[in-house]
CSV table of N, CA and C in Angstrom, one decimal:
chain,number,residue,atom,x,y,z
A,208,MET,N,7.8,29.2,26.1
A,208,MET,CA,7.2,29.8,25.0
A,208,MET,C,6.0,30.0,25.3
A,209,GLY,N,5.4,31.5,25.0
A,209,GLY,CA,4.3,31.8,25.2
A,209,GLY,C,3.3,31.5,24.2
A,210,PHE,N,2.1,31.7,24.3
A,210,PHE,CA,1.0,31.8,23.1
A,210,PHE,C,1.2,33.0,22.2
A,211,LEU,N,1.7,34.2,22.7
A,211,LEU,CA,2.1,35.3,21.6
A,211,LEU,C,3.3,35.0,20.7
A,212,ASP,N,4.2,34.0,21.2
A,212,ASP,CA,5.4,33.5,20.5
A,212,ASP,C,5.0,32.7,19.5
A,213,PHE,N,3.8,32.1,19.5
A,213,PHE,CA,3.2,31.2,18.3
A,213,PHE,C,2.2,31.9,17.4
A,214,LEU,N,1.7,33.0,18.2
A,214,LEU,CA,0.6,33.5,17.5
A,214,LEU,C,0.9,34.4,16.5
A,215,VAL,N,1.8,35.4,16.9
A,215,VAL,CA,2.6,36.4,16.1
A,215,VAL,C,3.2,36.0,14.9
A,216,PRO,N,3.9,34.9,14.6
A,216,PRO,CA,4.7,34.4,13.6
A,216,PRO,C,3.4,34.0,12.6
A,217,VAL,N,2.3,33.1,13.3
A,217,VAL,CA,1.2,32.7,12.3
A,217,VAL,C,0.6,33.9,11.8
A,218,VAL,N,0.1,34.7,12.5
A,218,VAL,CA,-0.5,36.0,12.0
A,218,VAL,C,0.3,36.6,10.8
A,219,MET,N,1.7,36.8,11.1
A,219,MET,CA,2.4,37.4,10.0
A,219,MET,C,2.6,36.7,8.7
A,220,ILE,N,2.8,35.4,9.0
A,220,ILE,CA,2.8,34.4,7.6
A,220,ILE,C,1.5,34.5,6.9
A,221,ALA,N,0.3,34.4,7.4
A,221,ALA,CA,-1.0,34.2,7.0
A,221,ALA,C,-1.2,35.9,6.3
A,222,GLY,N,-0.7,36.7,7.0
A,222,GLY,CA,-1.0,38.1,6.6
A,222,GLY,C,-0.2,38.3,5.2
A,223,THR,N,1.1,37.7,5.2
A,223,THR,CA,1.9,37.8,4.2
A,223,THR,C,1.4,37.3,3.0
A,224,VAL,N,0.7,35.8,3.1
A,224,VAL,CA,0.2,35.3,2.0
A,224,VAL,C,-0.9,36.1,1.4
A,225,ALA,N,-1.8,36.4,2.5
A,225,ALA,CA,-2.9,37.4,1.8
A,225,ALA,C,-2.5,38.8,1.0
A,226,PHE,N,-1.4,39.3,1.7
A,226,PHE,CA,-1.0,40.6,1.0
A,226,PHE,C,-0.3,40.0,-0.4
A,227,MET,N,0.4,39.0,-0.4
A,227,MET,CA,0.9,38.6,-1.7
A,227,MET,C,-0.2,38.3,-2.9
A,228,GLU,N,-1.3,37.9,-2.4
A,228,GLU,CA,-2.5,37.8,-3.4
A,228,GLU,C,-2.8,39.2,-4.1
A,229,TRP,N,-2.9,40.2,-3.2
A,229,TRP,CA,-3.0,41.6,-3.6
A,229,TRP,C,-1.9,42.1,-4.3
A,230,PHE,N,-0.6,41.9,-3.8
A,230,PHE,CA,0.4,42.6,-4.4
A,230,PHE,C,0.4,41.7,-6.0
A,231,ALA,N,0.3,40.4,-5.9
A,231,ALA,CA,0.6,39.6,-7.3
A,231,ALA,C,-0.4,40.3,-8.2
A,232,ALA,N,-1.7,40.5,-7.9
A,232,ALA,CA,-2.6,40.9,-8.9
A,232,ALA,C,-2.4,42.2,-9.1
A,233,TRP,N,-2.0,43.2,-8.4
A,233,TRP,CA,-1.7,44.4,-8.7
A,233,TRP,C,-0.5,44.5,-9.6
A,234,SER,N,0.7,44.0,-9.2
A,234,SER,CA,1.9,43.9,-10.3
A,234,SER,C,1.5,43.2,-11.6
A,235,HIS,N,0.8,42.1,-11.4
A,235,HIS,CA,0.3,41.5,-12.7
A,235,HIS,C,-0.4,42.6,-13.9
A,236,GLU,N,-1.2,43.5,-13.1
A,236,GLU,CA,-2.1,44.5,-13.9
A,236,GLU,C,-1.3,45.6,-14.3
A,237,HIS,N,-0.5,45.9,-13.4
A,237,HIS,CA,0.3,47.3,-13.6
A,237,HIS,C,1.7,47.5,-14.1
A,238,ILE,N,2.3,46.4,-13.7
A,238,ILE,CA,3.7,45.9,-14.2
A,238,ILE,C,3.7,45.0,-15.2
A,239,MET,N,3.3,43.8,-15.1
A,239,MET,CA,3.2,42.6,-16.1
A,239,MET,C,2.6,43.3,-17.4
A,240,HIS,N,1.3,43.8,-17.3
A,240,HIS,CA,0.8,44.2,-18.4
A,240,HIS,C,1.0,45.7,-18.6
A,241,GLY,N,2.0,46.2,-18.1
A,241,GLY,CA,2.4,47.8,-18.4
A,241,GLY,C,3.7,47.7,-18.7
A,242,TRP,N,4.7,48.4,-18.0
A,242,TRP,CA,6.1,48.6,-18.7
A,242,TRP,C,7.1,47.2,-18.6
A,243,GLY,N,6.5,46.1,-17.8
A,243,GLY,CA,6.9,44.8,-17.8
A,243,GLY,C,6.4,43.9,-18.8
A,244,TRP,N,5.6,44.4,-19.7
A,244,TRP,CA,5.0,43.4,-20.9
A,244,TRP,C,6.2,42.6,-21.5
A,245,GLY,N,7.5,43.3,-21.7
A,245,GLY,CA,8.5,42.5,-22.4
A,245,GLY,C,8.4,41.2,-22.0
A,246,TRP,N,8.8,40.8,-20.6
A,246,TRP,CA,8.7,39.8,-20.2
A,246,TRP,C,7.5,38.8,-20.3
A,247,HIS,N,6.5,39.4,-19.8
A,247,HIS,CA,5.3,38.9,-19.7
A,247,HIS,C,4.6,38.5,-21.1
A,248,LYS,N,4.8,39.2,-21.9
A,248,LYS,CA,4.2,38.8,-23.5
A,248,LYS,C,4.4,37.3,-23.5
A,249,SER,N,5.5,36.8,-23.3
A,249,SER,CA,5.8,35.3,-23.6
A,249,SER,C,4.7,34.5,-23.1
A,250,HIS,N,3.9,35.0,-22.0
A,250,HIS,CA,3.0,34.1,-21.2
A,250,HIS,C,1.7,34.1,-22.1
A,251,HIS,N,1.6,35.1,-22.8
A,251,HIS,CA,0.4,35.2,-23.6
A,251,HIS,C,0.4,34.8,-25.2
A,252,GLU,N,1.5,34.3,-25.5
A,252,GLU,CA,1.8,33.7,-26.6
A,252,GLU,C,2.0,32.3,-26.8
A,253,PRO,N,1.7,31.7,-27.8
A,253,PRO,CA,2.1,30.1,-28.1
A,253,PRO,C,3.7,29.8,-28.0
A,254,HIS,N,4.1,28.9,-27.3
A,254,HIS,CA,5.5,28.7,-27.5
A,254,HIS,C,5.8,27.4,-27.2
A,255,GLU,N,7.0,26.9,-27.4
A,255,GLU,CA,7.5,25.4,-27.2
A,255,GLU,C,8.5,25.4,-26.0
A,256,GLY,N,8.4,24.2,-25.4
A,256,GLY,CA,9.2,24.3,-24.3
A,256,GLY,C,8.6,24.4,-22.9
A,257,GLY,N,9.3,24.0,-21.9
A,257,GLY,CA,8.7,24.3,-20.4
A,257,GLY,C,8.8,25.7,-19.9
A,258,LEU,N,9.7,26.4,-20.3
A,258,LEU,CA,10.1,27.9,-19.7
A,258,LEU,C,9.7,28.7,-20.8
A,259,GLU,N,9.4,30.0,-20.1
A,259,GLU,CA,9.2,31.3,-20.8
A,259,GLU,C,9.7,32.3,-20.1
A,260,LEU,N,10.1,33.4,-21.0
A,260,LEU,CA,10.5,34.6,-20.5
A,260,LEU,C,9.7,35.0,-19.0
A,261,ASN,N,8.6,35.0,-18.9
A,261,ASN,CA,7.8,35.6,-18.1
A,261,ASN,C,8.1,34.7,-16.6
A,262,ASP,N,8.8,33.5,-16.6
A,262,ASP,CA,9.2,32.8,-15.5
A,262,ASP,C,10.2,33.7,-14.8
A,263,LEU,N,11.0,34.5,-15.3
A,263,LEU,CA,11.8,35.6,-14.8
A,263,LEU,C,11.3,36.1,-13.5
A,264,TYR,N,9.8,36.6,-13.7
A,264,TYR,CA,9.0,37.4,-12.4
A,264,TYR,C,9.3,36.3,-11.4
A,265,ALA,N,8.9,35.0,-11.3
A,265,ALA,CA,9.1,33.9,-10.2
A,265,ALA,C,10.4,33.9,-9.7
A,266,VAL,N,11.5,34.2,-10.7
A,266,VAL,CA,13.0,34.2,-10.0
A,266,VAL,C,13.2,35.4,-9.3
A,267,VAL,N,12.6,36.3,-9.7
A,267,VAL,CA,12.9,37.7,-8.9
A,267,VAL,C,12.4,37.8,-7.5
A,268,PHE,N,10.9,37.3,-7.6
A,268,PHE,CA,10.2,37.0,-6.4
A,268,PHE,C,10.9,35.8,-5.5
A,269,ALA,N,11.7,35.0,-5.9
A,269,ALA,CA,12.2,33.8,-5.1
A,269,ALA,C,13.8,34.7,-4.7
A,270,CYS,N,14.3,35.3,-5.3
A,270,CYS,CA,15.5,36.1,-5.0
A,270,CYS,C,15.2,37.0,-3.8
A,271,PHE,N,14.0,37.8,-3.9
A,271,PHE,CA,13.6,38.6,-3.0
A,271,PHE,C,13.3,37.7,-1.4
A,272,ALA,N,12.6,36.7,-1.6
A,272,ALA,CA,12.2,35.7,-0.4
A,272,ALA,C,13.7,35.5,0.1
A,273,ILE,N,14.6,34.9,-0.7
A,273,ILE,CA,15.8,34.2,-0.2
A,273,ILE,C,16.6,35.3,0.6
A,274,GLY,N,16.5,36.5,0.2
A,274,GLY,CA,17.2,37.6,0.8
A,274,GLY,C,16.4,37.9,2.3
A,275,LEU,N,15.2,38.0,2.3
A,275,LEU,CA,14.6,37.9,3.4
A,275,LEU,C,14.8,37.0,4.4
A,276,PHE,N,14.9,35.7,4.0
A,276,PHE,CA,15.4,34.5,4.8
A,276,PHE,C,16.6,34.7,5.6
A,277,TYR,N,17.8,35.1,4.7
A,277,TYR,CA,18.9,35.5,5.2
A,277,TYR,C,19.0,36.5,6.2
A,278,VAL,N,18.1,37.7,5.9
A,278,VAL,CA,18.2,38.6,6.9
A,278,VAL,C,17.6,38.4,8.2
A,279,GLY,N,16.4,37.7,7.9
A,279,GLY,CA,15.5,37.2,9.0
A,279,GLY,C,16.1,36.2,9.8
A,280,SER,N,17.2,35.2,9.4
A,280,SER,CA,17.7,34.5,10.3
A,280,SER,C,18.7,34.9,11.1
A,281,PHE,N,19.4,36.0,10.6
A,281,PHE,CA,20.6,36.6,11.1
A,281,PHE,C,20.6,37.9,11.8
A,282,TYR,N,19.4,38.7,11.5
A,282,TYR,CA,19.4,40.1,11.9
A,282,TYR,C,18.0,40.3,12.7
A,283,TRP,N,17.0,40.1,12.0
A,283,TRP,CA,15.6,40.4,12.4
A,283,TRP,C,14.4,39.5,12.1
A,284,GLN,N,14.4,38.7,13.1
A,284,GLN,CA,13.5,37.4,12.9
A,284,GLN,C,12.2,37.5,12.2
A,285,PRO,N,11.4,38.7,12.3
A,285,PRO,CA,10.1,39.0,11.7
A,285,PRO,C,10.2,38.9,10.1
A,286,LEU,N,11.2,39.2,9.6
A,286,LEU,CA,11.5,39.2,8.3
A,286,LEU,C,11.7,37.7,7.8
A,287,LEU,N,12.0,36.8,8.6
A,287,LEU,CA,12.0,35.2,8.5
A,287,LEU,C,10.5,35.0,8.3
A,288,TRP,N,9.4,35.5,8.9
A,288,TRP,CA,8.1,34.9,8.8
A,288,TRP,C,7.5,35.3,7.7
A,289,ILE,N,7.9,36.7,7.4
A,289,ILE,CA,7.6,37.3,5.9
A,289,ILE,C,8.0,36.4,4.9
A,290,ALA,N,9.3,35.9,4.7
A,290,ALA,CA,9.9,35.0,3.8
A,290,ALA,C,9.1,33.8,3.8
A,291,ILE,N,8.7,33.3,4.9
A,291,ILE,CA,8.0,32.1,4.9
A,291,ILE,C,6.6,32.2,4.1
A,292,GLY,N,5.8,33.3,4.5
A,292,GLY,CA,4.5,33.7,3.6
A,292,GLY,C,4.8,34.0,2.3
A,293,ILE,N,5.8,34.6,1.8
A,293,ILE,CA,5.9,34.9,0.3
A,293,ILE,C,6.1,33.6,-0.1
A,294,THR,N,7.1,32.3,0.4
A,294,THR,CA,7.3,31.1,-0.1
A,294,THR,C,6.0,30.5,-0.2
A,295,ILE,N,5.2,30.5,0.9
A,295,ILE,CA,4.1,29.8,0.8
A,295,ILE,C,3.1,30.2,-0.2
A,296,TYR,N,3.0,31.4,-0.6
A,296,TYR,CA,2.3,32.1,-1.7
A,296,TYR,C,2.9,31.7,-3.1
A,297,GLY,N,4.3,31.5,-3.1
A,297,GLY,CA,5.0,31.0,-4.4
A,297,GLY,C,4.5,29.6,-4.6
A,298,PHE,N,4.3,28.7,-3.6
A,298,PHE,CA,3.8,27.5,-3.9
A,298,PHE,C,2.4,27.4,-4.4
A,299,LEU,N,1.6,28.2,-3.7
A,299,LEU,CA,0.1,28.4,-4.1
A,299,LEU,C,0.1,28.8,-5.3
A,300,TYR,N,0.8,29.7,-6.0
A,300,TYR,CA,1.0,30.3,-7.4
A,300,TYR,C,1.2,29.3,-8.3
A,301,PHE,N,2.2,28.4,-7.9
A,301,PHE,CA,2.7,27.5,-8.6
A,301,PHE,C,1.6,26.4,-9.0
A,302,PHE,N,0.9,26.2,-7.8
A,302,PHE,CA,-0.3,25.0,-8.1
A,302,PHE,C,-1.4,25.6,-8.9
A,303,PHE,N,-1.9,26.9,-8.3
A,303,PHE,CA,-3.0,27.3,-9.1
A,303,PHE,C,-2.8,27.7,-10.6
A,304,HIS,N,-1.9,28.6,-10.6
A,304,HIS,CA,-1.5,29.1,-12.0
A,304,HIS,C,-0.6,28.0,-13.0
A,305,ASP,N,0.5,27.9,-12.6
A,305,ASP,CA,1.4,26.8,-13.5
A,305,ASP,C,0.7,25.6,-13.8
A,306,GLY,N,0.2,25.0,-12.5
A,306,GLY,CA,-0.4,23.8,-12.7
A,306,GLY,C,-1.9,23.6,-13.0
A,307,LEU,N,-2.6,24.1,-12.2
A,307,LEU,CA,-4.0,23.9,-12.5
A,307,LEU,C,-4.5,24.6,-13.9
A,308,VAL,N,-4.2,25.8,-14.0
A,308,VAL,CA,-4.7,26.6,-15.2
A,308,VAL,C,-3.7,26.2,-16.5
A,309,HIS,N,-2.5,26.5,-16.3
A,309,HIS,CA,-1.6,26.2,-17.6
A,309,HIS,C,-1.1,24.8,-17.8
A,310,GLN,N,-1.4,23.9,-16.8
A,310,GLN,CA,-1.0,22.5,-17.0
A,310,GLN,C,0.4,22.4,-17.2
A,311,ARG,N,1.0,22.8,-16.4
A,311,ARG,CA,2.5,22.6,-16.5
A,311,ARG,C,3.1,21.8,-15.6
A,312,TRP,N,2.4,20.7,-15.2
A,312,TRP,CA,2.7,19.6,-14.5
A,312,TRP,C,2.6,18.2,-15.5
A,313,PRO,N,3.1,17.3,-15.0
A,313,PRO,CA,3.0,15.9,-15.9
A,313,PRO,C,1.5,15.2,-16.1
A,314,PHE,N,0.6,15.7,-15.8
A,314,PHE,CA,-0.8,15.4,-15.9
A,314,PHE,C,-1.8,16.3,-16.2
A,315,LYS,N,-2.9,15.9,-16.5
A,315,LYS,CA,-3.9,17.0,-16.9
A,315,LYS,C,-5.1,16.8,-16.0
A,316,TYR,N,-5.3,17.8,-15.3
A,316,TYR,CA,-6.5,17.8,-14.5
A,316,TYR,C,-7.4,19.1,-14.8
A,317,ILE,N,-8.5,19.0,-15.0
A,317,ILE,CA,-9.4,20.2,-15.4
A,317,ILE,C,-10.4,20.2,-14.4
A,318,PRO,N,-10.8,21.1,-13.4
A,318,PRO,CA,-11.9,21.1,-12.4
A,318,PRO,C,-13.1,21.3,-13.1
A,319,ARG,N,-14.0,20.5,-12.6
A,319,ARG,CA,-15.4,20.5,-13.1
A,319,ARG,C,-16.5,21.4,-12.3
A,320,LYS,N,-16.1,21.7,-11.1
A,320,LYS,CA,-17.0,22.4,-10.3
A,320,LYS,C,-16.3,23.2,-9.1
A,321,GLY,N,-17.0,24.0,-8.5
A,321,GLY,CA,-16.5,24.7,-7.2
A,321,GLY,C,-15.1,25.7,-7.6
A,322,TYR,N,-14.8,26.2,-6.3
A,322,TYR,CA,-13.6,27.0,-6.5
A,322,TYR,C,-12.6,26.8,-7.5
A,323,LEU,N,-12.0,25.6,-7.7
A,323,LEU,CA,-11.1,25.5,-8.4
A,323,LEU,C,-11.6,25.7,-9.8
A,324,LYS,N,-12.8,25.3,-10.3
A,324,LYS,CA,-13.1,25.7,-11.6
A,324,LYS,C,-13.2,27.1,-11.8
A,325,ARG,N,-13.7,27.9,-11.0
A,325,ARG,CA,-13.9,29.3,-11.0
A,325,ARG,C,-12.5,30.1,-11.4
A,326,VAL,N,-11.4,29.4,-10.6
A,326,VAL,CA,-10.2,30.0,-10.6
A,326,VAL,C,-9.5,29.6,-12.0
A,327,TYR,N,-9.9,28.6,-12.6
A,327,TYR,CA,-9.4,28.0,-13.9
A,327,TYR,C,-10.1,28.9,-14.8
A,328,GLN,N,-11.5,29.1,-14.8
A,328,GLN,CA,-12.3,29.9,-15.8
A,328,GLN,C,-11.7,31.3,-15.6
A,329,ALA,N,-11.5,31.9,-14.6
A,329,ALA,CA,-11.2,33.4,-14.5
A,329,ALA,C,-9.9,33.6,-15.2
A,330,HIS,N,-9.1,32.7,-15.1
A,330,HIS,CA,-7.7,32.9,-15.9
A,330,HIS,C,-7.6,32.7,-17.2
A,331,ARG,N,-8.6,31.7,-17.6
A,331,ARG,CA,-8.6,31.4,-19.0
A,331,ARG,C,-9.6,32.8,-19.5
A,332,LEU,N,-10.2,33.3,-19.0
A,332,LEU,CA,-10.9,34.6,-19.3
A,332,LEU,C,-9.8,35.8,-19.5
A,333,HIS,N,-8.8,35.6,-18.4
A,333,HIS,CA,-7.8,36.6,-18.4
A,333,HIS,C,-7.2,36.4,-19.9
A,334,HIS,N,-6.9,35.1,-20.5
A,334,HIS,CA,-6.1,35.0,-21.8
A,334,HIS,C,-7.1,34.9,-22.9
A,335,ALA,N,-8.1,35.4,-22.6
A,335,ALA,CA,-9.3,35.4,-23.7
A,335,ALA,C,-9.2,36.8,-24.7
A,336,VAL,N,-8.2,37.7,-24.3
A,336,VAL,CA,-8.0,39.1,-25.1
A,336,VAL,C,-6.5,38.8,-25.5
A,337,LYS,N,-6.5,39.2,-26.7
A,337,LYS,CA,-5.2,39.2,-27.4
A,337,LYS,C,-4.5,40.6,-26.8
A,338,GLY,N,-3.2,40.3,-26.5
A,338,GLY,CA,-2.3,41.4,-26.2
A,338,GLY,C,-2.6,41.8,-24.6
A,339,LYS,N,-2.0,43.0,-24.3
A,339,LYS,CA,-1.9,43.3,-23.0
A,339,LYS,C,-3.1,44.4,-22.3
A,340,GLU,N,-3.7,45.0,-23.2
A,340,GLU,CA,-4.9,45.9,-22.8
A,340,GLU,C,-6.2,45.0,-23.0
A,341,GLY,N,-7.0,45.4,-22.0
A,341,GLY,CA,-8.5,44.8,-22.0
A,341,GLY,C,-8.6,43.3,-21.2
A,342,CYS,N,-7.6,43.1,-20.4
A,342,CYS,CA,-7.7,41.6,-19.9
A,342,CYS,C,-8.3,41.9,-18.5
A,343,VAL,N,-8.8,40.9,-17.9
A,343,VAL,CA,-9.8,40.8,-16.6
A,343,VAL,C,-8.9,39.8,-15.8
A,344,SER,N,-9.4,39.9,-14.6
A,344,SER,CA,-8.9,38.7,-13.7
A,344,SER,C,-7.3,38.7,-13.7
A,345,PHE,N,-6.8,39.4,-12.9
A,345,PHE,CA,-5.2,39.7,-12.6
A,345,PHE,C,-4.7,38.7,-11.3
A,346,GLY,N,-5.6,38.4,-10.4
A,346,GLY,CA,-5.2,37.6,-9.3
A,346,GLY,C,-4.9,36.2,-9.7
A,347,PHE,N,-4.3,35.3,-9.0
A,347,PHE,CA,-3.7,33.9,-9.1
A,347,PHE,C,-4.6,33.1,-8.0
A,348,VAL,N,-4.9,33.5,-6.8
A,348,VAL,CA,-5.4,32.3,-5.8
A,348,VAL,C,-6.9,32.8,-5.8
A,349,TYR,N,-7.2,34.3,-6.0
A,349,TYR,CA,-8.6,34.7,-5.6
A,349,TYR,C,-9.1,34.9,-7.1
A,350,ALA,N,-10.4,34.6,-7.4
A,350,ALA,CA,-10.9,34.9,-9.0
A,350,ALA,C,-12.6,35.4,-8.5
A,351,GLU,N,-12.7,36.6,-9.2
A,351,GLU,CA,-14.2,37.0,-9.1
A,351,GLU,C,-15.0,36.0,-9.7
A,352,PRO,N,-16.3,36.1,-9.5
A,352,PRO,CA,-17.3,35.3,-10.0
A,352,PRO,C,-17.2,35.4,-11.7
A,353,VAL,N,-17.3,34.2,-12.5
A,353,VAL,CA,-17.1,34.1,-13.8
A,353,VAL,C,-18.2,35.3,-14.6
A,354,ASP,N,-19.3,35.3,-14.2
A,354,ASP,CA,-20.3,36.0,-14.8
A,354,ASP,C,-19.8,37.6,-14.7
A,355,LYS,N,-19.4,37.8,-13.6
A,355,LYS,CA,-18.7,39.3,-13.5
A,355,LYS,C,-17.7,39.6,-14.5
A,356,LEU,N,-16.8,38.6,-14.8
A,356,LEU,CA,-15.6,39.0,-15.5
A,356,LEU,C,-16.1,38.8,-17.0
A,357,VAL,N,-17.1,38.1,-17.5
A,357,VAL,CA,-17.7,38.0,-18.7
A,357,VAL,C,-18.5,39.4,-19.0
A,358,LYS,N,-19.1,40.1,-18.0
A,358,LYS,CA,-19.7,41.4,-18.1
A,358,LYS,C,-18.8,42.4,-18.4
A,359,LYS,N,-17.6,42.2,-17.6
A,359,LYS,CA,-16.4,43.2,-17.7
A,359,LYS,C,-16.0,43.2,-19.4
A,360,LEU,N,-15.6,41.9,-19.7
A,360,LEU,CA,-15.1,41.8,-21.0
A,360,LEU,C,-16.2,42.3,-22.1
A,361,ASP,N,-17.5,42.0,-21.8
A,361,ASP,CA,-18.4,42.4,-22.9
A,361,ASP,C,-18.6,44.1,-22.8
A,362,ASN,N,-18.1,44.7,-21.7
A,362,ASN,CA,-18.2,46.2,-21.5
A,362,ASN,C,-17.1,46.9,-22.0
A,363,GLN,N,-16.3,46.2,-22.7
A,363,GLN,CA,-14.9,46.9,-23.1
A,363,GLN,C,-14.8,46.5,-24.6
A,364,PRO,N,-14.4,47.6,-25.4
A,364,PRO,CA,-14.4,47.4,-26.9
A,364,PRO,C,-13.5,46.5,-27.5
A,365,LYS,N,-12.7,45.8,-26.8
A,365,LYS,CA,-11.7,44.9,-27.6
A,365,LYS,C,-12.2,43.5,-27.6
A,366,PRO,N,-12.2,42.8,-28.7
A,366,PRO,CA,-12.9,41.6,-29.0
A,366,PRO,C,-12.0,40.4,-28.1
A,367,TYR,N,-12.8,39.5,-27.6
A,367,TYR,CA,-12.3,38.5,-26.9
A,367,TYR,C,-12.9,37.2,-27.3
A,368,ASP,N,-12.3,36.0,-27.0
A,368,ASP,CA,-12.8,34.5,-27.3
A,368,ASP,C,-14.0,34.3,-26.2
A,369,LYS,N,-15.4,34.3,-26.9
A,369,LYS,CA,-16.4,34.5,-25.7
A,369,LYS,C,-16.5,32.8,-25.4
A,370,THR,N,-15.8,31.9,-25.7
A,370,THR,CA,-15.8,30.6,-25.3
A,370,THR,C,-14.6,30.1,-24.4
A,371,ALA,N,-13.6,31.1,-24.0
A,371,ALA,CA,-12.5,30.8,-23.1
A,371,ALA,C,-12.8,30.0,-21.9
A,372,HIS,N,-13.9,30.5,-21.2
A,372,HIS,CA,-14.0,29.9,-19.9
A,372,HIS,C,-15.0,28.6,-19.9
A,373,LEU,N,-15.4,28.3,-21.1
A,373,LEU,CA,-16.2,27.1,-21.0
A,373,LEU,C,-15.6,25.8,-20.9
A,374,ASP,N,-16.0,24.6,-20.7
A,374,ASP,CA,-15.5,23.5,-20.6
A,374,ASP,C,-15.0,22.9,-22.0
A,375,ASP,N,-13.9,22.1,-22.3
A,375,ASP,CA,-13.9,21.8,-23.4
A,375,ASP,C,-14.9,21.2,-24.4
A,376,ASP,N,-15.8,20.2,-23.4
A,376,ASP,CA,-16.9,19.7,-24.2
A,376,ASP,C,-17.9,20.7,-24.5
A,377,GLU,N,-17.8,21.9,-23.9
A,377,GLU,CA,-19.2,23.0,-24.2
A,377,GLU,C,-18.5,23.8,-25.2
A,378,ARG,N,-17.3,23.8,-25.5
A,378,ARG,CA,-16.9,24.7,-26.8
A,378,ARG,C,-17.4,24.3,-28.2
A,379,PRO,N,-17.6,25.1,-28.9
A,379,PRO,CA,-18.1,24.9,-30.4
A,379,PRO,C,-16.8,24.1,-31.1
A,380,ALA,N,-17.0,23.1,-31.9
A,380,ALA,CA,-15.9,22.2,-32.6
A,380,ALA,C,-15.2,23.3,-33.6
A,381,LEU,N,-14.1,23.3,-33.8
A,381,LEU,CA,-13.1,24.2,-34.7
A,381,LEU,C,-13.1,23.3,-36.0
A,382,HIS,N,-13.2,23.8,-37.1
A,382,HIS,CA,-13.0,23.3,-38.4
A,382,HIS,C,-12.1,23.9,-39.1
């Protein structure tokens, strides 16, 4: 086994993970906040229980990856590497979005500094606007700096929760 036999799959897997962040952000903005709002709306509203209609998007991506695993295993191996990259991205999405931001795991952890705090705050700013229009920060693993996102929200006409990105102890008390 030569060096390229190792390098090509690693580059394809890493490239797929990077592409998936771009694709996920694009589809979040243009599909989920567009014609696919029917499923995604459940994610922007309070709900009971662990699952929401929006989770069907993860099922669709998982089915696509499973199909690529099958075709890549039996017919054309590069599709297997792409499937691995999509699956790795799925785990990253689950960790960052479902776990870290929306606390869909059995313990609560809110980051207080660094990159994880920025991701957390950016997605909270995404949810600071009611409805599908006027939202910011559509990525799941990469997040723009919070001050830039706040400026974007300030420059659009729709009202938003100006405390969404603050730590719980920095938020004004609700009466």
